[in-house]
CSV table of C-alpha atoms in Angstrom, one decimal:
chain,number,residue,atom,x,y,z
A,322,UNK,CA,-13.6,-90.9,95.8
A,323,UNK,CA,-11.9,-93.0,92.8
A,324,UNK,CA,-12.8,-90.9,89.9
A,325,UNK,CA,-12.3,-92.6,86.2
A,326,UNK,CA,-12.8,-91.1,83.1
A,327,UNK,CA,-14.0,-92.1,79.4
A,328,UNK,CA,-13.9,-90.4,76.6
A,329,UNK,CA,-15.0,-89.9,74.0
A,330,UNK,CA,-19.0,-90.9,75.1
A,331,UNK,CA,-20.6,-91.4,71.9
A,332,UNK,CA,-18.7,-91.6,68.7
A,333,UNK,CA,-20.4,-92.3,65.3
A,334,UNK,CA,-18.2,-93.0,62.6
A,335,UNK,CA,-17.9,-94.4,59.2
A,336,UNK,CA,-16.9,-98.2,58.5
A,337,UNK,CA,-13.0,-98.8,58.4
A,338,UNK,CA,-12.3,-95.9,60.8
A,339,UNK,CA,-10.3,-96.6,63.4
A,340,UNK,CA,-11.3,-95.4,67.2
A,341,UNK,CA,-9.9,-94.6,69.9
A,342,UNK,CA,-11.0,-94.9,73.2
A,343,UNK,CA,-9.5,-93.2,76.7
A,344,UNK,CA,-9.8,-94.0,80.0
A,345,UNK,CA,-8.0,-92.0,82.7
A,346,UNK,CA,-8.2,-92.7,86.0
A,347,UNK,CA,-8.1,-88.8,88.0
A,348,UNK,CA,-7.1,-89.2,91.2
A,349,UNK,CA,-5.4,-92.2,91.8
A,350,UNK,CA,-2.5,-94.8,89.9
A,351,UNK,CA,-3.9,-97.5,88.1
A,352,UNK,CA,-1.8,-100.1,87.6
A,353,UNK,CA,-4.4,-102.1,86.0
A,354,UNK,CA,-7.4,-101.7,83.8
A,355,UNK,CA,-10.3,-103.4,82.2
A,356,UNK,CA,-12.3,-103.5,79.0
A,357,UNK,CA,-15.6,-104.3,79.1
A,358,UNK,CA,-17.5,-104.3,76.2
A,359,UNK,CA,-21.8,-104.8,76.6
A,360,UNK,CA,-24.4,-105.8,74.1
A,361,UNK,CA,-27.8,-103.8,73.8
A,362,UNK,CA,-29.5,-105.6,77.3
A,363,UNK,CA,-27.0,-107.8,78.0
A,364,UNK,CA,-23.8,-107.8,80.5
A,365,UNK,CA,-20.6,-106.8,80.7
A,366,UNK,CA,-18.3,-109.4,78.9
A,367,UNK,CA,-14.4,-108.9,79.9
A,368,UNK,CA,-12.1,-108.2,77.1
A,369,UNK,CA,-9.0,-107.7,78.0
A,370,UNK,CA,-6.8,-106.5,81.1
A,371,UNK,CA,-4.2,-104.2,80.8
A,372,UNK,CA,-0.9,-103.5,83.7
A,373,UNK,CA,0.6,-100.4,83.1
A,374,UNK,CA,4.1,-101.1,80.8
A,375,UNK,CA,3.5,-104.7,79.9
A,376,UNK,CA,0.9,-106.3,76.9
A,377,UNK,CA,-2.2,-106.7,77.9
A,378,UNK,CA,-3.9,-110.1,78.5
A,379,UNK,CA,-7.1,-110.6,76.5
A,380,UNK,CA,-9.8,-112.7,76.8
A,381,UNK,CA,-10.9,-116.0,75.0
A,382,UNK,CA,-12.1,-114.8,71.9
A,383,UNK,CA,-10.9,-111.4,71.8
A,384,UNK,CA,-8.8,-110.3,68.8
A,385,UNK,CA,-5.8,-108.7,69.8
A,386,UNK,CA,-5.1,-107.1,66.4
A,387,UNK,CA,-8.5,-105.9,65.9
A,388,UNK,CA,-9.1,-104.3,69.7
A,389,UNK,CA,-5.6,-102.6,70.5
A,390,UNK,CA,-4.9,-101.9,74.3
A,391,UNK,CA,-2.0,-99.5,75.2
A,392,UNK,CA,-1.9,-98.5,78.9
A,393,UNK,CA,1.7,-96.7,78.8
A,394,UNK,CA,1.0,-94.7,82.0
A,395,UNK,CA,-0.5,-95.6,85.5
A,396,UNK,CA,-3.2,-93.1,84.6
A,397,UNK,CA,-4.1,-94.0,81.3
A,398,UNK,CA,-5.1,-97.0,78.9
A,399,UNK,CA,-6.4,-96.8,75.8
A,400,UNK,CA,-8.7,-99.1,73.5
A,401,UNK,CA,-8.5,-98.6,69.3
A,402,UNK,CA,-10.6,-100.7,67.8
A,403,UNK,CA,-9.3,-100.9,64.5
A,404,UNK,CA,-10.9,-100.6,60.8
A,405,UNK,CA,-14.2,-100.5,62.3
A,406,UNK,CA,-17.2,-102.4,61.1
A,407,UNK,CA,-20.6,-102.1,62.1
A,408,UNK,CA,-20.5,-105.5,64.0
A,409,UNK,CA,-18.6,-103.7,66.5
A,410,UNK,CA,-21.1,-101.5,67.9
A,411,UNK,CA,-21.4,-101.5,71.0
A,412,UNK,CA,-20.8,-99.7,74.7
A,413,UNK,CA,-17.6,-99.9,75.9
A,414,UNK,CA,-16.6,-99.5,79.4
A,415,UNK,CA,-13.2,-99.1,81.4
A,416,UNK,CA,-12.6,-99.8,84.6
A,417,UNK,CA,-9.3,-99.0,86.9
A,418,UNK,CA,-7.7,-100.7,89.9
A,419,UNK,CA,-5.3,-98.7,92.0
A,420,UNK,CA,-2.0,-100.3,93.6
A,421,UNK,CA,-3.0,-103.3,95.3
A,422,UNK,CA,-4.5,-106.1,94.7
A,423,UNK,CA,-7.2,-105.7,97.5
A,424,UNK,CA,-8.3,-102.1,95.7
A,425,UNK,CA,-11.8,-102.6,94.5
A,426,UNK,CA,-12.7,-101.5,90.1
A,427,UNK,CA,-13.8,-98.1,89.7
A,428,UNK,CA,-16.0,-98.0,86.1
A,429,UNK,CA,-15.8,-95.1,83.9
A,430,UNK,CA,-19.2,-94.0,82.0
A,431,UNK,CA,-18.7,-95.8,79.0
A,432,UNK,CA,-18.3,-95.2,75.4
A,433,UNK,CA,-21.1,-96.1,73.0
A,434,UNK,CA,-19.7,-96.8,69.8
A,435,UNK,CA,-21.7,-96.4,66.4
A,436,UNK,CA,-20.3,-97.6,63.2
A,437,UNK,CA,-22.0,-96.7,59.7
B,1117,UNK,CA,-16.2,-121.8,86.3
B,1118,UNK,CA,-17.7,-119.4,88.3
B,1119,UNK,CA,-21.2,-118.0,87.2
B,1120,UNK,CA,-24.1,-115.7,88.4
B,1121,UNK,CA,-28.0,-116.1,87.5
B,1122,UNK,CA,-30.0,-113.2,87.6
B,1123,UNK,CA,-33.8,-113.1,87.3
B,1124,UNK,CA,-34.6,-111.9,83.6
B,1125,UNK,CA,-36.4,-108.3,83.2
B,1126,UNK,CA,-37.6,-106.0,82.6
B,1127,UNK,CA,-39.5,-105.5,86.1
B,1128,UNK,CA,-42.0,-103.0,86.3
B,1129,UNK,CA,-42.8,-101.6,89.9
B,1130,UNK,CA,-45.5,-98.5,90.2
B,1131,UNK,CA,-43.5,-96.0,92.7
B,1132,UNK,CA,-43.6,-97.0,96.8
B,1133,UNK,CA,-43.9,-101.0,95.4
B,1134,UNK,CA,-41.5,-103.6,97.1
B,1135,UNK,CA,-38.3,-104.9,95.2
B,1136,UNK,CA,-36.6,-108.2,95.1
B,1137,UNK,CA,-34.3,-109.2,91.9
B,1138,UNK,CA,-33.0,-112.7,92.3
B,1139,UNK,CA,-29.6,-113.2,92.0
B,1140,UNK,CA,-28.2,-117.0,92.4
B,1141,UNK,CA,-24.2,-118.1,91.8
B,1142,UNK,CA,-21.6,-121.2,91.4
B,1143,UNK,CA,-18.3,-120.8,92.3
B,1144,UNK,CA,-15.8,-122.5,94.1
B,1145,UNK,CA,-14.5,-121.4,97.5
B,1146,UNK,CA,-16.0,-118.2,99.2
B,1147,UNK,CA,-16.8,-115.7,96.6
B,1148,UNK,CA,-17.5,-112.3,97.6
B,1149,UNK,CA,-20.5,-110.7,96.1
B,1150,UNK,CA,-21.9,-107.4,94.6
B,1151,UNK,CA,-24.6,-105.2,93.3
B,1152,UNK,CA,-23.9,-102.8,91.1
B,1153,UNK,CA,-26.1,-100.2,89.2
B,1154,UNK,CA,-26.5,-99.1,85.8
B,1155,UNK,CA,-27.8,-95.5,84.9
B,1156,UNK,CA,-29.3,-95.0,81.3
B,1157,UNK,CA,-25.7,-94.3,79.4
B,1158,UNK,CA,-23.5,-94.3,82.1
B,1159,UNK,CA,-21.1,-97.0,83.7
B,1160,UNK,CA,-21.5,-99.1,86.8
B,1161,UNK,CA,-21.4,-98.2,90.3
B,1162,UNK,CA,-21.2,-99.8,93.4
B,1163,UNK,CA,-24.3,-100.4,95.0
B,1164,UNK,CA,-23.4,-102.7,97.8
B,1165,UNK,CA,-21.4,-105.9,98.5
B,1166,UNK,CA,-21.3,-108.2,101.5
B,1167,UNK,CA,-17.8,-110.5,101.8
B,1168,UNK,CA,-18.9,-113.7,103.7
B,1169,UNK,CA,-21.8,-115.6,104.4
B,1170,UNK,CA,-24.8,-114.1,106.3
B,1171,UNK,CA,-23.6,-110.9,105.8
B,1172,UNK,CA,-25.9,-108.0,104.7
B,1173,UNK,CA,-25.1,-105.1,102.5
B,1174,UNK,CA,-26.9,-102.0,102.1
B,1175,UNK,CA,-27.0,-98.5,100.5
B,1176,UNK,CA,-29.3,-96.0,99.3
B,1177,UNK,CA,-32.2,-98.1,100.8
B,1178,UNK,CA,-30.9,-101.1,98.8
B,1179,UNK,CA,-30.2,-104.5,100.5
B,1180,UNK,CA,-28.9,-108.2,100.0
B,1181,UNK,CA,-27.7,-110.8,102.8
B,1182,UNK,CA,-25.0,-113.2,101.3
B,1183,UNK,CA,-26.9,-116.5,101.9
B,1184,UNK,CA,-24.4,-119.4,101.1
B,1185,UNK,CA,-27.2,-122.3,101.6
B,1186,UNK,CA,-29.0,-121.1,99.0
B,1187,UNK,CA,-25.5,-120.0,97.0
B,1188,UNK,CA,-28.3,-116.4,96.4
B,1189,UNK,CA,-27.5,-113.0,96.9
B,1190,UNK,CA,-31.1,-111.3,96.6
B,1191,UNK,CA,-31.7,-107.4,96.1
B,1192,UNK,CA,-34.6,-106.0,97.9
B,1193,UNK,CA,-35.7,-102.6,98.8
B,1194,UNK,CA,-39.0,-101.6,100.6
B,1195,UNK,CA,-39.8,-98.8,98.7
B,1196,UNK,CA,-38.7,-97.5,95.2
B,1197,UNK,CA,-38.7,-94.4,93.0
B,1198,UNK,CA,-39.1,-93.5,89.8
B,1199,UNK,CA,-34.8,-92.3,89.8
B,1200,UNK,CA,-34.0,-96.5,90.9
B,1201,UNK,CA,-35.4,-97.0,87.5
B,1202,UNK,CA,-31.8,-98.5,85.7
B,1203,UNK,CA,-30.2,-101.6,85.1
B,1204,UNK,CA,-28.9,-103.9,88.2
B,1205,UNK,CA,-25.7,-106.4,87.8
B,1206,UNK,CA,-25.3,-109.5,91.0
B,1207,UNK,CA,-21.2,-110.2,90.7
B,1208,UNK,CA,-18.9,-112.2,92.1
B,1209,UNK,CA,-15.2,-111.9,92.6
B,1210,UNK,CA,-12.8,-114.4,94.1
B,1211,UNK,CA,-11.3,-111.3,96.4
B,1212,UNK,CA,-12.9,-109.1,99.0
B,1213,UNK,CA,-12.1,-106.0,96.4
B,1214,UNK,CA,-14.2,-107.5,93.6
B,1215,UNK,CA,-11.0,-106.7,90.8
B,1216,UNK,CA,-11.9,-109.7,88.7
B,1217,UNK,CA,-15.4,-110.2,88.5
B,1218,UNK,CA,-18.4,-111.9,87.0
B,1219,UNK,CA,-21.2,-110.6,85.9
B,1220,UNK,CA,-25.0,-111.5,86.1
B,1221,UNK,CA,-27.1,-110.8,82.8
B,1222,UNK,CA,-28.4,-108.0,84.2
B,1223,UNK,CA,-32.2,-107.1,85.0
B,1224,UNK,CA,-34.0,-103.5,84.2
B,1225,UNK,CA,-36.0,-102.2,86.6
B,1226,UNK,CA,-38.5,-99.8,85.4
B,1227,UNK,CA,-40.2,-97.8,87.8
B,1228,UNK,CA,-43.6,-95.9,87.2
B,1229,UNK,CA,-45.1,-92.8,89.0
């Protein structure tokens, strides 16, 4: 089946880093991924969705300078979240559509994000 | 816009016990609508989904018949295990594929020996 993959799965780092996130999709072309990012026992709120070669479109709210989605190949997009403070901790999770836009959203794992 | 209600956790079932998690929505048209599951640390997978209404989906022992009188998509199973014990998501998606959804709050189930 649809395999997608996230790494790194736990990063702790200090505030003002910047992070980088992956998501690869393995054995299929995604021409479009999602950002999710989820609260301690809450949902998954949509951030942003990405098409491979073009800007991605984010969501109301979202800063586009702050959370920095590059999808430059159909199998991978990446998040950096940008000088990093401790308000954005959190789990991030990706998800990947193939061609199509009947194709169902395969999820990666996540990526729980600690910032000191 | 479109929403989905889920019934607030955590729910605590001793093993063998019978499982229903509400799950009611609003949207316009003819949603289709899903159940996906959430593993301590991991992402979501696809539990089941049913596309229009009276439909029943099922997997692993899981069920949920699209019931569009009631606008409620309700996740039962007869019997549960201590490894069902994770975190449960009703969406909705405008398409049969489910590649924009919404999401429900979530609700925990926590499953004893």
């Amino acid at each position: 089946g649809a395999v997608v993959s996230q790494h790194p799965s736990w990063v702790i780092c200090k505030s003002g880093t910047s992070v980088k996130i992956e998501c690869r999709s393995l054995d299929f072309q995604a021409t479009t991924m999602f950002w999710y990012r989820q609260f301690p026992k809450q949902s998954l709120m949509l951030m942003a969705t990405s098409n491979e070669g073009s800007k991605a479109t984010y969501e109301q709210g979202v800063e586009k300078d702050k959370f920095l989605i590059n999808h430059a190949s159909l199998t991978l997009s990446t998040l950096t979240v940008t000088s990093a403070h401790p308000e954005d901790s959190s789990f991030y999770i990706c998800s990947a559509r193939d061609t199509g836009i009947s194709q169902p959203q395969h999820f990666g794992d996540g990526t729980r994000l600690s910032i000191l | 816009g479109d929403s989905v209600t889920q019934m607030e956790g955590p729910v605590t079932l001793s093993e063998e016990a019978f499982l229903t998690i509400n799950c009611t929505y609003t949207a316009t048209g003819y949603p289709s609508l899903f159940w996906y599951v959430q593993y301590p640390g991991e992402g979501l997978q696809l539990l089941l989904k049913a596309t229009k209404a009276d439909d029943k989906g099922s997997n692993k022992g899981f069920e949920a018949t699209y019931r569009k009188e009631t606008t409620s998509f309700h996740l039962e199973k007869g019997s549960v295990q201590v490894s069902d014990s994770a975190v449960y998501f009703c969406a909705l998606s405008k398409n049969n594929a489910g590649n924009m959804l919404t999401f429900g709050g979530g609700t925990r189930l926590m499953v004893k020996p």
